[in-house]
Coordinates of C-alpha atoms in Angstrom, one line a residue:
M17 CA 25.9 107.3 33.6
L18 CA 26.1 104.2 31.5
H19 CA 26.6 106.0 28.4
L20 CA 29.2 107.9 29.6
L21 CA 31.6 104.9 30.3
K22 CA 30.1 102.9 27.6
A23 CA 33.3 104.4 25.3
N24 CA 36.1 102.3 26.3
R25 CA 34.4 98.4 26.9
D26 CA 37.9 97.3 27.6
H27 CA 38.4 98.9 31.3
I28 CA 36.7 98.8 33.7
P29 CA 35.8 102.3 35.2
H30 CA 36.1 103.4 38.5
I31 CA 33.4 105.3 40.5
A32 CA 33.8 107.4 43.4
C33 CA 30.4 108.8 45.4
T34 CA 31.4 111.3 47.9
Q35 CA 28.8 112.3 51.3
P36 CA 28.8 114.8 53.8
R37 CA 28.6 112.4 56.3
R38 CA 29.6 108.5 58.0
V39 CA 26.4 107.4 58.3
A40 CA 25.1 108.3 55.1
A41 CA 28.4 106.6 53.0
T42 CA 27.8 103.2 55.1
S43 CA 23.7 102.9 54.5
V44 CA 24.0 104.2 50.7
A45 CA 26.7 101.6 50.1
K46 CA 24.7 98.8 52.1
R47 CA 21.5 99.4 50.2
V48 CA 23.3 99.6 46.7
A49 CA 24.5 96.1 48.0
E50 CA 21.0 94.8 49.3
E51 CA 19.9 95.8 46.1
M52 CA 21.8 94.4 44.0
D53 CA 22.4 91.5 45.8
V54 CA 25.8 91.4 46.8
I55 CA 27.9 91.9 49.6
C56 CA 29.1 94.6 50.7
G57 CA 32.9 95.7 51.0
E58 CA 32.8 92.8 47.3
E59 CA 31.1 94.4 44.3
V60 CA 29.9 97.5 46.3
G61 CA 32.3 99.2 49.1
Y62 CA 33.0 102.4 51.2
S63 CA 35.9 104.0 52.8
V64 CA 35.3 106.4 55.5
R65 CA 37.2 107.4 58.4
F66 CA 39.1 104.2 60.3
E67 CA 37.3 102.3 58.2
D68 CA 37.2 101.0 55.0
V69 CA 34.9 97.9 53.4
S70 CA 36.1 97.9 49.9
S71 CA 38.7 95.1 48.2
P72 CA 39.9 95.1 45.0
R73 CA 36.1 93.2 43.5
T74 CA 34.8 96.3 44.2
M75 CA 32.2 96.6 41.6
L76 CA 29.1 97.1 39.7
K77 CA 28.0 95.6 37.0
S78 CA 24.9 97.5 35.3
V79 CA 22.8 95.8 33.0
S80 CA 24.5 96.5 29.5
I81 CA 27.2 93.6 31.4
L82 CA 29.6 96.9 31.5
E83 CA 31.8 96.0 34.7
I84 CA 32.7 99.4 36.5
T85 CA 34.1 99.5 40.6
S86 CA 32.3 102.0 42.9
R87 CA 33.1 103.0 45.4
Y88 CA 30.9 105.6 48.6
L89 CA 33.3 107.6 50.4
T90 CA 32.6 110.8 52.7
D91 CA 34.7 114.0 51.4
G92 CA 37.1 114.3 53.8
M93 CA 38.5 109.8 52.8
L94 CA 38.3 111.6 49.2
L95 CA 41.1 114.9 49.7
R96 CA 42.9 112.5 51.8
E97 CA 43.6 110.1 49.1
A98 CA 43.7 113.4 46.4
I99 CA 46.9 114.3 48.8
T100 CA 48.7 111.3 46.9
D101 CA 46.9 110.8 43.8
P102 CA 46.6 115.1 42.8
L103 CA 44.8 113.5 39.2
L104 CA 42.6 111.0 40.9
K105 CA 44.0 108.5 38.5
K106 CA 42.5 106.2 40.5
Y107 CA 38.9 106.9 39.8
D108 CA 37.1 107.3 36.0
V109 CA 34.0 108.9 37.4
V110 CA 33.4 111.0 40.6
I111 CA 29.9 112.1 42.4
L112 CA 30.1 114.6 44.8
D113 CA 26.0 114.2 46.3
E114 CA 24.7 116.4 49.5
V115 CA 26.9 119.6 47.9
H116 CA 24.1 121.8 49.6
E117 CA 26.0 120.9 52.7
R118 CA 28.7 123.1 51.7
T119 CA 31.6 121.7 53.5
L120 CA 34.9 123.1 53.7
S121 CA 36.3 119.5 52.1
T122 CA 33.4 119.3 49.8
D123 CA 34.5 123.6 48.0
V124 CA 38.1 122.1 48.1
I125 CA 37.0 119.1 46.3
L126 CA 35.2 121.0 43.4
G127 CA 38.3 123.6 43.0
M128 CA 40.9 120.4 42.6
V129 CA 38.6 118.3 40.1
K130 CA 38.1 121.7 38.0
E131 CA 42.2 121.8 37.5
V132 CA 42.1 118.2 36.8
F133 CA 40.1 118.7 34.0
Q134 CA 42.9 121.0 32.4
Y135 CA 45.2 117.4 32.3
R136 CA 42.6 114.4 32.6
T137 CA 39.9 115.3 29.7
D138 CA 39.1 111.6 30.6
L139 CA 37.7 111.9 34.0
K140 CA 34.0 113.1 34.7
L141 CA 32.3 114.9 37.3
V142 CA 28.3 114.3 38.6
V143 CA 27.6 117.0 41.1
M144 CA 24.2 116.4 42.9
S145 CA 22.0 117.9 45.3
A146 CA 18.6 118.0 45.8
T147 CA 17.5 122.0 47.4
M148 CA 21.2 123.4 45.7
D149 CA 20.9 126.0 43.6
A150 CA 22.2 124.7 40.6
S151 CA 22.5 127.9 38.1
S152 CA 26.2 128.4 40.5
F153 CA 28.1 125.2 39.4
Q154 CA 26.7 125.6 36.1
K155 CA 28.7 129.0 36.4
Y156 CA 31.2 127.6 37.7
F157 CA 32.3 124.5 35.1
N158 CA 31.6 126.2 32.0
Q159 CA 27.7 126.3 32.1
A160 CA 27.5 122.1 32.1
P161 CA 24.5 120.0 31.8
L162 CA 21.9 120.2 33.5
F163 CA 19.8 117.4 34.7
K164 CA 16.9 117.2 36.8
V165 CA 15.1 113.4 37.8
P166 CA 11.7 113.7 39.1
G167 CA 11.5 111.6 42.7
R168 CA 8.6 109.5 43.6
L169 CA 7.3 110.4 46.6
Y170 CA 3.8 110.0 48.3
P171 CA 1.3 112.6 49.2
V172 CA 1.8 115.2 52.4
E173 CA -0.4 116.6 54.4
I174 CA 0.9 119.8 56.4
F175 CA 0.0 121.4 59.2
Y176 CA 0.8 124.7 60.8
T177 CA 1.4 126.1 64.3
A178 CA -2.1 128.2 65.1
A179 CA 0.4 130.8 67.0
P180 CA 3.9 130.6 67.1
E181 CA 5.7 128.3 69.9
P182 CA 7.6 130.0 72.8
D183 CA 9.5 126.3 73.4
Y184 CA 9.6 124.0 70.5
I185 CA 11.2 121.2 72.4
Q186 CA 8.1 121.4 74.7
A187 CA 6.2 121.5 71.5
A188 CA 7.6 118.5 69.7
V189 CA 7.4 116.3 72.7
R190 CA 3.4 117.5 73.2
T191 CA 3.3 116.7 69.6
V192 CA 4.5 113.0 69.2
V193 CA 2.9 112.3 72.5
Q194 CA -0.5 113.0 70.0
I195 CA 0.1 111.2 67.3
H196 CA 0.7 108.1 69.6
L197 CA -2.3 108.0 71.2
Y198 CA -4.7 109.7 68.4
E199 CA -2.8 109.2 64.6
G200 CA -2.7 105.8 63.0
P201 CA 0.1 103.4 61.8
G202 CA 3.8 104.4 61.2
D203 CA 6.6 106.2 62.7
V204 CA 7.5 109.4 63.9
L205 CA 10.7 111.1 62.1
L206 CA 11.4 114.7 64.8
F207 CA 14.0 117.1 63.9
L208 CA 16.3 119.5 66.5
T209 CA 19.9 121.0 66.7
G210 CA 22.0 118.7 68.0
E211 CA 22.7 115.8 70.5
Q212 CA 22.0 118.0 73.4
E213 CA 18.8 118.6 72.2
I214 CA 18.0 115.2 71.2
M215 CA 19.1 113.4 74.5
E216 CA 17.4 116.0 76.2
T217 CA 14.2 115.1 74.4
C218 CA 14.0 111.5 74.0
D219 CA 14.3 111.5 78.7
K220 CA 11.4 113.4 78.1
L221 CA 9.4 110.9 75.6
V222 CA 10.9 108.1 77.5
R223 CA 9.3 109.5 80.5
E224 CA 6.4 110.0 79.0
S225 CA 5.8 106.9 77.3
Q226 CA 5.5 105.5 80.5
K227 CA 2.9 107.2 81.4
F228 CA 0.8 105.5 78.8
A229 CA -2.1 102.8 79.8
S230 CA -1.3 99.5 78.9
T231 CA -3.6 99.3 76.3
V232 CA -1.8 101.8 74.3
Q233 CA 1.0 100.2 71.7
K234 CA 4.6 100.6 72.8
M235 CA 6.9 103.6 71.5
T236 CA 10.9 103.3 71.1
V237 CA 12.3 106.4 71.2
I238 CA 15.6 106.4 68.8
P239 CA 18.2 108.8 68.9
L240 CA 20.2 109.7 65.1
F241 CA 23.3 112.8 64.9
S242 CA 26.8 111.9 63.3
S243 CA 28.4 111.5 66.6
L244 CA 26.4 108.7 68.0
P245 CA 28.3 105.9 67.6
P246 CA 27.8 103.4 64.1
A247 CA 26.7 101.0 66.2
Q248 CA 23.8 102.7 67.7
Q249 CA 23.1 104.8 64.2
Q250 CA 22.0 101.5 62.9
L251 CA 18.7 101.1 65.0
A252 CA 17.1 104.1 63.1
F253 CA 16.8 101.6 60.6
A254 CA 15.8 98.6 62.4
P255 CA 12.1 97.5 62.0
A256 CA 9.8 99.0 65.3
G257 CA 8.4 95.8 65.8
D258 CA 5.3 94.3 66.5
N259 CA 2.6 96.9 68.3
T260 CA 5.5 99.0 68.4
R261 CA 6.0 102.8 66.8
K262 CA 9.8 104.1 66.5
V263 CA 10.4 107.7 66.7
V264 CA 13.5 108.8 65.4
V265 CA 15.1 111.7 66.8
S266 CA 17.4 113.4 64.6
T267 CA 19.6 116.6 63.3
N268 CA 19.2 117.2 59.7
I269 CA 21.6 114.3 59.3
A270 CA 17.6 112.8 58.1
E271 CA 16.9 115.4 55.8
T272 CA 19.1 114.4 52.6
S273 CA 21.7 112.3 53.5
V274 CA 19.9 108.9 55.0
T275 CA 16.4 107.2 54.4
I276 CA 14.5 105.4 56.9
N277 CA 11.7 102.7 56.1
G278 CA 8.5 103.5 57.1
I279 CA 8.6 107.4 58.6
V280 CA 4.7 107.9 58.3
F281 CA 4.9 111.4 60.3
V282 CA 7.6 113.9 60.2
I283 CA 7.8 116.7 63.4
D284 CA 9.3 120.4 61.9
T285 CA 10.5 122.1 64.5
G286 CA 12.4 124.6 61.5
F287 CA 15.5 124.7 63.0
C288 CA 19.0 123.4 62.2
K289 CA 22.9 124.2 63.6
Q290 CA 24.9 125.2 61.1
K291 CA 28.9 126.5 60.9
V292 CA 29.7 130.0 61.5
F293 CA 33.1 132.1 61.4
D294 CA 33.4 134.6 63.6
P295 CA 36.5 136.3 61.9
R296 CA 36.9 138.6 64.9
T297 CA 38.3 135.6 67.3
R298 CA 38.9 133.2 64.3
V299 CA 36.7 130.5 65.4
E300 CA 34.2 128.0 63.7
S301 CA 31.3 127.4 65.8
L302 CA 27.7 126.3 65.5
R303 CA 24.9 128.7 66.0
V304 CA 20.8 127.5 65.9
T305 CA 19.1 128.8 63.1
P306 CA 16.1 129.3 61.2
I307 CA 15.9 126.8 58.4
S308 CA 15.7 127.0 54.1
Q309 CA 12.3 126.4 53.0
A310 CA 13.9 124.1 50.7
A311 CA 15.0 122.0 53.6
A312 CA 11.6 122.5 55.4
K313 CA 9.8 120.7 51.5
Q314 CA 13.3 118.2 52.3
R315 CA 12.4 117.4 55.8
A316 CA 8.3 117.1 54.5
G317 CA 9.3 114.5 51.9
R318 CA 10.3 112.5 53.9
A319 CA 6.7 110.9 55.2
G320 CA 5.9 110.7 52.1
R321 CA 8.3 107.8 50.8
T322 CA 6.8 104.3 50.7
Q323 CA 3.3 105.7 52.1
P324 CA 1.2 108.8 51.9
G325 CA 2.0 110.9 55.3
K326 CA 1.2 113.8 57.6
C327 CA 4.5 116.8 57.9
F328 CA 3.9 118.9 60.8
R329 CA 5.4 122.4 61.3
L330 CA 6.1 123.5 64.6
Y331 CA 5.5 127.0 63.2
T332 CA 3.0 129.4 61.4
E333 CA 2.7 129.4 57.5
S334 CA 3.9 133.4 57.8
S335 CA 6.7 132.6 59.7
F336 CA 7.2 130.0 56.9
V337 CA 6.3 132.4 53.9
T338 CA 7.9 135.4 55.2
Q339 CA 10.9 134.9 58.3
L340 CA 12.2 131.4 56.1
P341 CA 15.2 132.4 53.6
V342 CA 14.2 130.1 49.8
S343 CA 18.0 128.6 50.4
M344 CA 20.4 128.4 52.6
N345 CA 23.2 129.3 49.5
T346 CA 26.8 130.0 51.3
K347 CA 27.6 134.1 51.1
S348 CA 31.1 132.6 49.3
S349 CA 31.3 132.2 45.6
F350 CA 33.4 130.4 43.2

């Protein structure tokens, strides 16, 4: 990124990095501030709805002593800023992360930035994703260059069920209990579709944990979804404590948007909620649908962030090959 900005060292470049979710914008900003050993809100900041943690001193210093003002914000906040600043004069670089989510705000920003390029030749755009089909984005931006950055990943052992599960929630609860009783140390990440499923599953896991013998280590169950208050969302990132295994029950918000340290075991139910627009009723709703193969690989990768891990897929291997789409790309084209 720095080679894009070295041309003018007298100018302090400003960078906007968007995230599709509030928790992602806040957690990434805090992580970058921690890595740089600076205070979040000064050198590195973020802006989400109803909360702006940034200041005129928000800057990021690189090894080449180039001062960069860096700000993490949701795509909706960048779109709101564009209402008063259509040419995005406040920023020199715009980074759109997790574009495979294809939110309405992200799609509008992509079209808006392409129009801005006609008036600003100095503006740089970086489009990032771990699962997207880059060819459509390259074509839309006149064959823009493509960079592939391999991630550091520990080996992950993947397990499938022998037969389809009639009730994936019961299967998920049973799998969590078996991992807690018979597997080694490490936290568990369970993927479900929505808030109601998550809260019901958390209650079932708490009841199961009360049946454990006193010699068994404790199990802490933590829900994680986008509508959860920020203070409760942060509990998923806190260490579990001594003689305690943390079980995070999450939507696909933990698939690519955030990274939870200590996860060794991942349970993939194979479903998620997708926004679907019904042209007959003109109503947009959330519908439970099977995930894509790319999303399944992303979920499995959560188990190999800090050490070798295991992924338990609650569906058969033949279902993964024949029933899951390769990617969850939107039908609409640019």
